Structures are given as C-alpha cells and as structure tokens.
Amino acid sequence: DAGVTQSPTHLIKTRGQQVTLRCSPKSGHDTVSWYQQALGQGPQFIFQYYEEEERQRGNFPDRFSGHQFPNYSSELNVNALLLGDSALYLCASSLHTGATNEKLFFGSGTQLSVL
Amino acid sequence: QKEVEQDPGPLSVPEGAIVSLNCTYSNSAFQYFMWYRQYSRKGPELLMYTYSSGNKEDGRFTAQVDKSSKYISLFIRDSQPSDSATYLCAIYSASKIIFGSGTRLSIRP
C-alpha cells in the first residue's frame, strides 16, 4: 500500500520564477492538504483540497495556488518566487469523514531552494 | 501569542533515560491533541492522538493533556537512539492542524 508520494524531492529555482509541486495521496484517501515547513519551524498550513475544490486556506498570499484532480492527486503552484519561499513543502492526505479530527498522513516533502 | 508553543531544544539525553517533551496552547476550546515524530529529511509521522484531558499510553510512549493549565506532554520511557528525531506537538483548530515549532531530541548511546 503506497503512502503519500511527492515529486520532485528537491528543486532549485531563482527569484521570480514559478514552481509546481505534485502529490499523490495514500490509497483510499480523498483529501489533500499542503504545508510549508521552514528550517527549524513546524509545518504551516497552506490549504486543503477536497472534491477538486479548495476548502480551507491558511495565511498565505495568492501567489500560492493549487489544484486537485479527479484521481485525488494534487498540485501546489507558487508564482513569483521569493527567497523566503525556500522551505520543505509537505503534502498530507486524509479520508474525508466530516469530522474535525481527520488523521493526516504526510509525504516526505519537496525541498525547494530559491536563489 | 502563538496558538501552540514548544521549546525547540535541542535536548540530549543518554540511552535508557525518561524523556519529557512539553507544549502549551492558548485556546481552552481545543479538544484534539497530537504528537508527531519527524526524522531528518522525512515528513511528520503521527505518534500519539489524544482527545480532551487525561493520559494515553502506547508502548514506551505516554501522551498527557492537562486542560486546566493548557499543557500537553509526551513521555518516552527507556529511550533508544532510534528515538532521535524532532517531535512536534499539534492541535486541531477549525479542521486544520496547527503545529508547534518542534523539539529536536538526541539519544546518546
């Protein structure tokens, strides 16, 4: 049973560029959340996708956008990259139950470096 | 004030010691509390999950919630070098998870 898979594992971009990160959820899961983890910090919630729609959003600018596909996989797009966007980007999947305490399973992340 | 505060450490203890990791939180309405373990270059892995107050035990790990003082703890008994990792406390708020900054733990053989 495959867990959450993310690609690529590492990425180097320059300021002003755009980047797309990809995530496949754990088998049987239908909800995908994205988190940003800066060095030495805990993960911060970016947004969550369910039924191909953004359901919740954290305190991130519009430069951060996403998409969920019919097979539940997801993409995170970041435009006009800033040096401060350098971080580990984590995808987490869960099964939507309507409860407020769905358990998240995380991928290993994509390490993004902006030069 | 941050919703979840956690001492970043690092914390270094000898093998076999009892480890105590702690967090405080700000909102008394929080009900679901979690501990995640994160190894280097990996995503967080759910370790313990607690609802409301009290203790929950799983092998060498015990999670404790004290709602009166808004304090959550994770105890590790008979610590092993393989327990060396960053431990993140987390709470559920409005259907999303809010993490502490993590405590880096090192177990010396």
Tab-separated table of C-alpha atoms in Angstrom:
chain	number	residue	atom	x	y	z
A	1	ASP	CA	0.000	0.000	0.000
A	2	ALA	CA	1.688	3.165	-1.237
A	3	GLY	CA	1.782	6.038	1.179
A	4	VAL	CA	1.756	9.701	0.195
A	5	THR	CA	4.186	10.353	-2.636
A	6	GLN	CA	5.589	13.736	-3.624
A	7	SER	CA	7.668	14.888	-6.556
A	8	PRO	CA	10.217	16.161	-7.087
A	9	THR	CA	12.192	15.581	-3.879
A	10	HIS	CA	14.434	18.588	-4.423
A	11	LEU	CA	14.117	21.686	-6.565
A	12	ILE	CA	16.229	24.794	-7.102
A	13	LYS	CA	14.683	27.929	-8.576
A	14	THR	CA	15.593	31.595	-8.861
A	15	ARG	CA	13.626	34.575	-7.613
A	16	GLY	CA	10.653	35.486	-9.769
A	17	GLN	CA	10.251	32.015	-11.264
A	18	GLN	CA	7.229	29.776	-10.903
A	19	VAL	CA	7.186	26.245	-9.496
A	20	THR	CA	4.768	23.297	-9.479
A	21	LEU	CA	4.928	20.552	-6.860
A	22	ARG	CA	2.987	17.299	-7.107
A	23	CYS	CA	1.378	14.933	-4.634
A	24	SER	CA	-0.366	11.575	-4.827
A	25	PRO	CA	-2.408	10.732	-1.730
A	26	LYS	CA	-2.355	7.494	0.188
A	27	SER	CA	-4.565	4.826	-1.352
A	28	GLY	CA	-8.185	5.295	-0.245
A	29	HIS	CA	-7.740	8.949	0.730
A	30	ASP	CA	-9.652	11.757	-0.983
A	31	THR	CA	-8.436	14.915	0.748
A	32	VAL	CA	-5.080	16.624	0.291
A	33	SER	CA	-3.544	19.349	2.451
A	34	TRP	CA	-0.362	21.281	1.798
A	35	TYR	CA	2.022	22.593	4.437
A	36	GLN	CA	5.147	24.742	4.324
A	37	GLN	CA	7.937	23.943	6.789
A	38	ALA	CA	10.732	26.483	7.118
A	39	LEU	CA	14.028	25.367	8.629
A	40	GLY	CA	13.702	24.880	12.386
A	41	GLN	CA	9.951	25.510	12.362
A	42	GLY	CA	6.838	23.393	12.480
A	43	PRO	CA	4.728	22.908	9.331
A	44	GLN	CA	2.339	25.760	8.488
A	45	PHE	CA	-0.987	25.078	6.798
A	46	ILE	CA	-1.297	26.436	3.248
A	47	PHE	CA	-4.612	24.989	2.006
A	48	GLN	CA	-6.735	21.875	1.731
A	49	TYR	CA	-8.441	20.334	-1.303
A	50	TYR	CA	-11.455	18.059	-1.317
A	51	GLU	CA	-13.721	17.207	-4.259
A	52	GLU	CA	-11.398	19.250	-6.503
A	53	GLU	CA	-12.133	22.449	-4.592
A	54	GLU	CA	-10.099	24.496	-2.144
A	55	ARG	CA	-11.936	24.033	1.162
A	56	GLN	CA	-9.719	25.870	3.608
A	57	ARG	CA	-6.813	28.250	3.328
A	58	GLY	CA	-4.130	29.380	5.741
A	59	ASN	CA	-2.440	32.761	5.864
A	60	PHE	CA	-0.602	32.556	2.538
A	61	PRO	CA	-0.714	35.049	-0.356
A	62	ASP	CA	-2.450	34.441	-3.667
A	63	ARG	CA	0.912	33.540	-5.194
A	64	PHE	CA	0.219	30.126	-3.691
A	65	SER	CA	-2.429	28.222	-5.605
A	66	GLY	CA	-3.395	24.621	-6.024
A	67	HIS	CA	-5.412	22.084	-7.860
A	68	GLN	CA	-6.893	18.674	-7.197
A	69	PHE	CA	-7.534	16.197	-9.981
A	70	PRO	CA	-10.353	13.612	-10.291
A	71	ASN	CA	-7.950	10.865	-9.136
A	72	TYR	CA	-7.400	12.913	-5.905
A	73	SER	CA	-3.807	13.836	-6.726
A	74	SER	CA	-2.882	17.460	-6.238
A	75	GLU	CA	-0.525	20.201	-7.350
A	76	LEU	CA	0.820	23.208	-5.491
A	77	ASN	CA	1.845	26.182	-7.615
A	78	VAL	CA	3.887	29.117	-6.387
A	79	ASN	CA	4.329	32.173	-8.631
A	80	ALA	CA	6.857	34.998	-8.429
A	81	LEU	CA	9.119	33.088	-6.065
A	82	LEU	CA	10.772	34.941	-3.195
A	83	LEU	CA	13.846	33.946	-1.221
A	84	GLY	CA	11.544	33.418	1.765
A	85	ASP	CA	9.680	30.690	-0.094
A	86	SER	CA	12.644	28.371	0.453
A	87	ALA	CA	11.279	25.565	2.611
A	88	LEU	CA	10.184	21.951	2.764
A	89	TYR	CA	6.727	21.625	1.210
A	90	LEU	CA	4.727	18.792	2.680
A	91	CYS	CA	1.649	17.132	1.297
A	92	ALA	CA	-0.689	15.307	3.655
A	93	SER	CA	-3.659	13.139	2.781
A	94	SER	CA	-6.700	12.038	4.730
A	95	LEU	CA	-10.104	10.448	4.250
A	96	HIS	CA	-12.904	12.966	4.465
A	97	THR	CA	-15.344	11.986	7.207
A	98	GLY	CA	-16.910	15.329	8.024
A	99	ALA	CA	-15.360	15.221	11.478
A	100	THR	CA	-12.964	17.887	12.652
A	101	ASN	CA	-10.236	15.442	13.593
A	102	GLU	CA	-9.272	13.598	10.432
A	103	LYS	CA	-5.873	11.952	10.764
A	104	LEU	CA	-3.253	13.180	8.336
A	105	PHE	CA	-0.561	11.082	6.667
A	106	PHE	CA	2.399	13.053	5.350
A	107	GLY	CA	4.708	12.551	2.413
A	108	SER	CA	8.455	13.114	2.654
A	109	GLY	CA	8.161	16.543	1.102
A	110	THR	CA	9.749	18.603	-1.638
A	111	GLN	CA	12.738	20.695	-0.579
A	112	LEU	CA	12.528	23.977	-2.504
A	113	SER	CA	15.506	26.316	-2.607
A	114	VAL	CA	15.069	29.793	-4.097
A	115	LEU	CA	18.302	31.554	-5.072
B	1	GLN	CA	0.579	34.878	21.237
B	2	LYS	CA	1.134	31.722	19.214
B	3	GLU	CA	-1.617	29.110	19.409
B	4	VAL	CA	0.904	26.371	20.243
B	5	GLU	CA	4.288	26.988	21.859
B	6	GLN	CA	7.052	24.428	22.120
B	7	ASP	CA	10.610	24.590	23.446
B	8	PRO	CA	12.839	23.988	20.386
B	9	GLY	CA	15.627	22.341	22.370
B	10	PRO	CA	17.858	20.692	21.355
B	11	LEU	CA	17.522	18.071	24.063
B	12	SER	CA	20.221	15.414	24.521
B	13	VAL	CA	19.808	12.500	26.956
B	14	PRO	CA	21.578	9.150	27.497
B	15	GLU	CA	20.053	5.930	26.237
B	16	GLY	CA	17.528	4.464	28.681
B	17	ALA	CA	16.539	7.822	30.182
B	18	ILE	CA	12.964	9.034	30.502
B	19	VAL	CA	12.285	11.933	28.163
B	20	SER	CA	9.679	14.623	28.792
B	21	LEU	CA	8.585	16.877	25.936
B	22	ASN	CA	6.125	19.697	26.531
B	23	CYS	CA	3.923	22.245	24.813
B	24	THR	CA	1.496	24.929	25.892
B	25	TYR	CA	-1.512	26.127	23.945
B	26	SER	CA	-3.596	29.258	24.074
B	27	ASN	CA	-7.219	28.332	23.392
B	28	SER	CA	-9.100	26.351	26.016
B	29	ALA	CA	-11.589	25.223	23.325
B	30	PHE	CA	-9.043	22.927	21.683
B	31	GLN	CA	-10.058	19.292	22.056
B	32	TYR	CA	-7.769	17.180	19.871
B	33	PHE	CA	-4.067	16.953	20.581
B	34	MET	CA	-1.373	15.118	18.699
B	35	TRP	CA	2.319	14.333	18.743
B	36	TYR	CA	4.194	13.820	15.508
B	37	ARG	CA	7.722	12.486	15.081
B	38	GLN	CA	9.837	13.755	12.200
B	39	TYR	CA	13.099	12.162	11.172
B	40	SER	CA	15.614	14.146	9.152
B	41	ARG	CA	14.542	14.639	5.514
B	42	LYS	CA	11.190	12.945	6.156
B	43	GLY	CA	7.625	14.093	6.670
B	44	PRO	CA	5.998	14.062	10.120
B	45	GLU	CA	4.585	10.749	11.310
B	46	LEU	CA	1.629	10.594	13.703
B	47	LEU	CA	2.793	9.152	17.024
B	48	MET	CA	0.003	9.800	19.507
B	49	TYR	CA	-3.520	11.205	19.298
B	50	THR	CA	-5.478	12.326	22.366
B	51	TYR	CA	-8.969	13.679	22.817
B	52	SER	CA	-9.647	16.045	25.732
B	53	SER	CA	-7.864	15.534	29.046
B	54	GLY	CA	-6.053	12.601	30.545
B	55	ASN	CA	-3.350	10.139	29.611
B	56	LYS	CA	-2.898	7.804	26.679
B	57	GLU	CA	-0.232	5.121	26.601
B	58	ASP	CA	1.240	3.257	23.627
B	59	GLY	CA	4.230	1.089	24.390
B	60	ARG	CA	7.071	3.284	25.637
B	61	PHE	CA	5.140	6.482	24.813
B	62	THR	CA	2.638	8.306	27.038
B	63	ALA	CA	0.749	11.435	25.982
B	64	GLN	CA	-0.752	13.615	28.675
B	65	VAL	CA	-3.155	16.552	28.389
B	66	ASP	CA	-3.841	18.961	31.245
B	67	LYS	CA	-6.629	21.223	30.046
B	68	SER	CA	-6.711	23.237	33.264
B	69	SER	CA	-3.204	24.526	32.594
B	70	LYS	CA	-3.351	24.166	28.777
B	71	TYR	CA	-0.304	21.937	28.837
B	72	ILE	CA	0.436	18.839	26.754
B	73	SER	CA	3.267	16.411	27.333
B	74	LEU	CA	4.885	13.403	25.726
B	75	PHE	CA	6.904	10.977	27.843
B	76	ILE	CA	9.273	8.431	26.349
B	77	ARG	CA	10.411	5.606	28.619
B	78	ASP	CA	13.592	3.568	28.080
B	79	SER	CA	14.676	5.943	25.303
B	80	GLN	CA	16.578	4.440	22.376
B	81	PRO	CA	18.968	6.008	19.822
B	82	SER	CA	16.270	5.333	17.210
B	83	ASP	CA	14.042	7.822	19.081
B	84	SER	CA	16.395	10.630	17.979
B	85	ALA	CA	14.175	12.918	15.899
B	86	THR	CA	12.217	16.153	16.045
B	87	TYR	CA	8.960	15.880	17.989
B	88	LEU	CA	6.105	18.176	17.036
B	89	CYS	CA	3.067	18.799	19.181
B	90	ALA	CA	-0.066	19.736	17.283
B	91	ILE	CA	-3.678	20.672	17.851
B	92	TYR	CA	-6.775	20.640	15.696
B	93	SER	CA	-8.249	24.097	15.133
B	94	ALA	CA	-11.116	24.732	12.689
B	95	SER	CA	-10.459	21.456	10.843
B	96	LYS	CA	-6.782	22.169	10.265
B	97	ILE	CA	-3.729	21.156	12.219
B	98	ILE	CA	-1.561	23.763	13.925
B	99	PHE	CA	1.925	22.605	14.832
B	100	GLY	CA	4.393	23.701	17.443
B	101	SER	CA	7.890	24.546	16.265
B	102	GLY	CA	9.247	21.123	17.249
B	103	THR	CA	11.804	19.881	19.802
B	104	ARG	CA	14.948	18.247	18.465
B	105	LEU	CA	15.772	15.187	20.590
B	106	SER	CA	19.041	13.261	20.564
B	107	ILE	CA	19.525	9.981	22.457
B	108	ARG	CA	23.194	9.261	23.183
B	109	PRO	CA	24.209	5.539	23.070
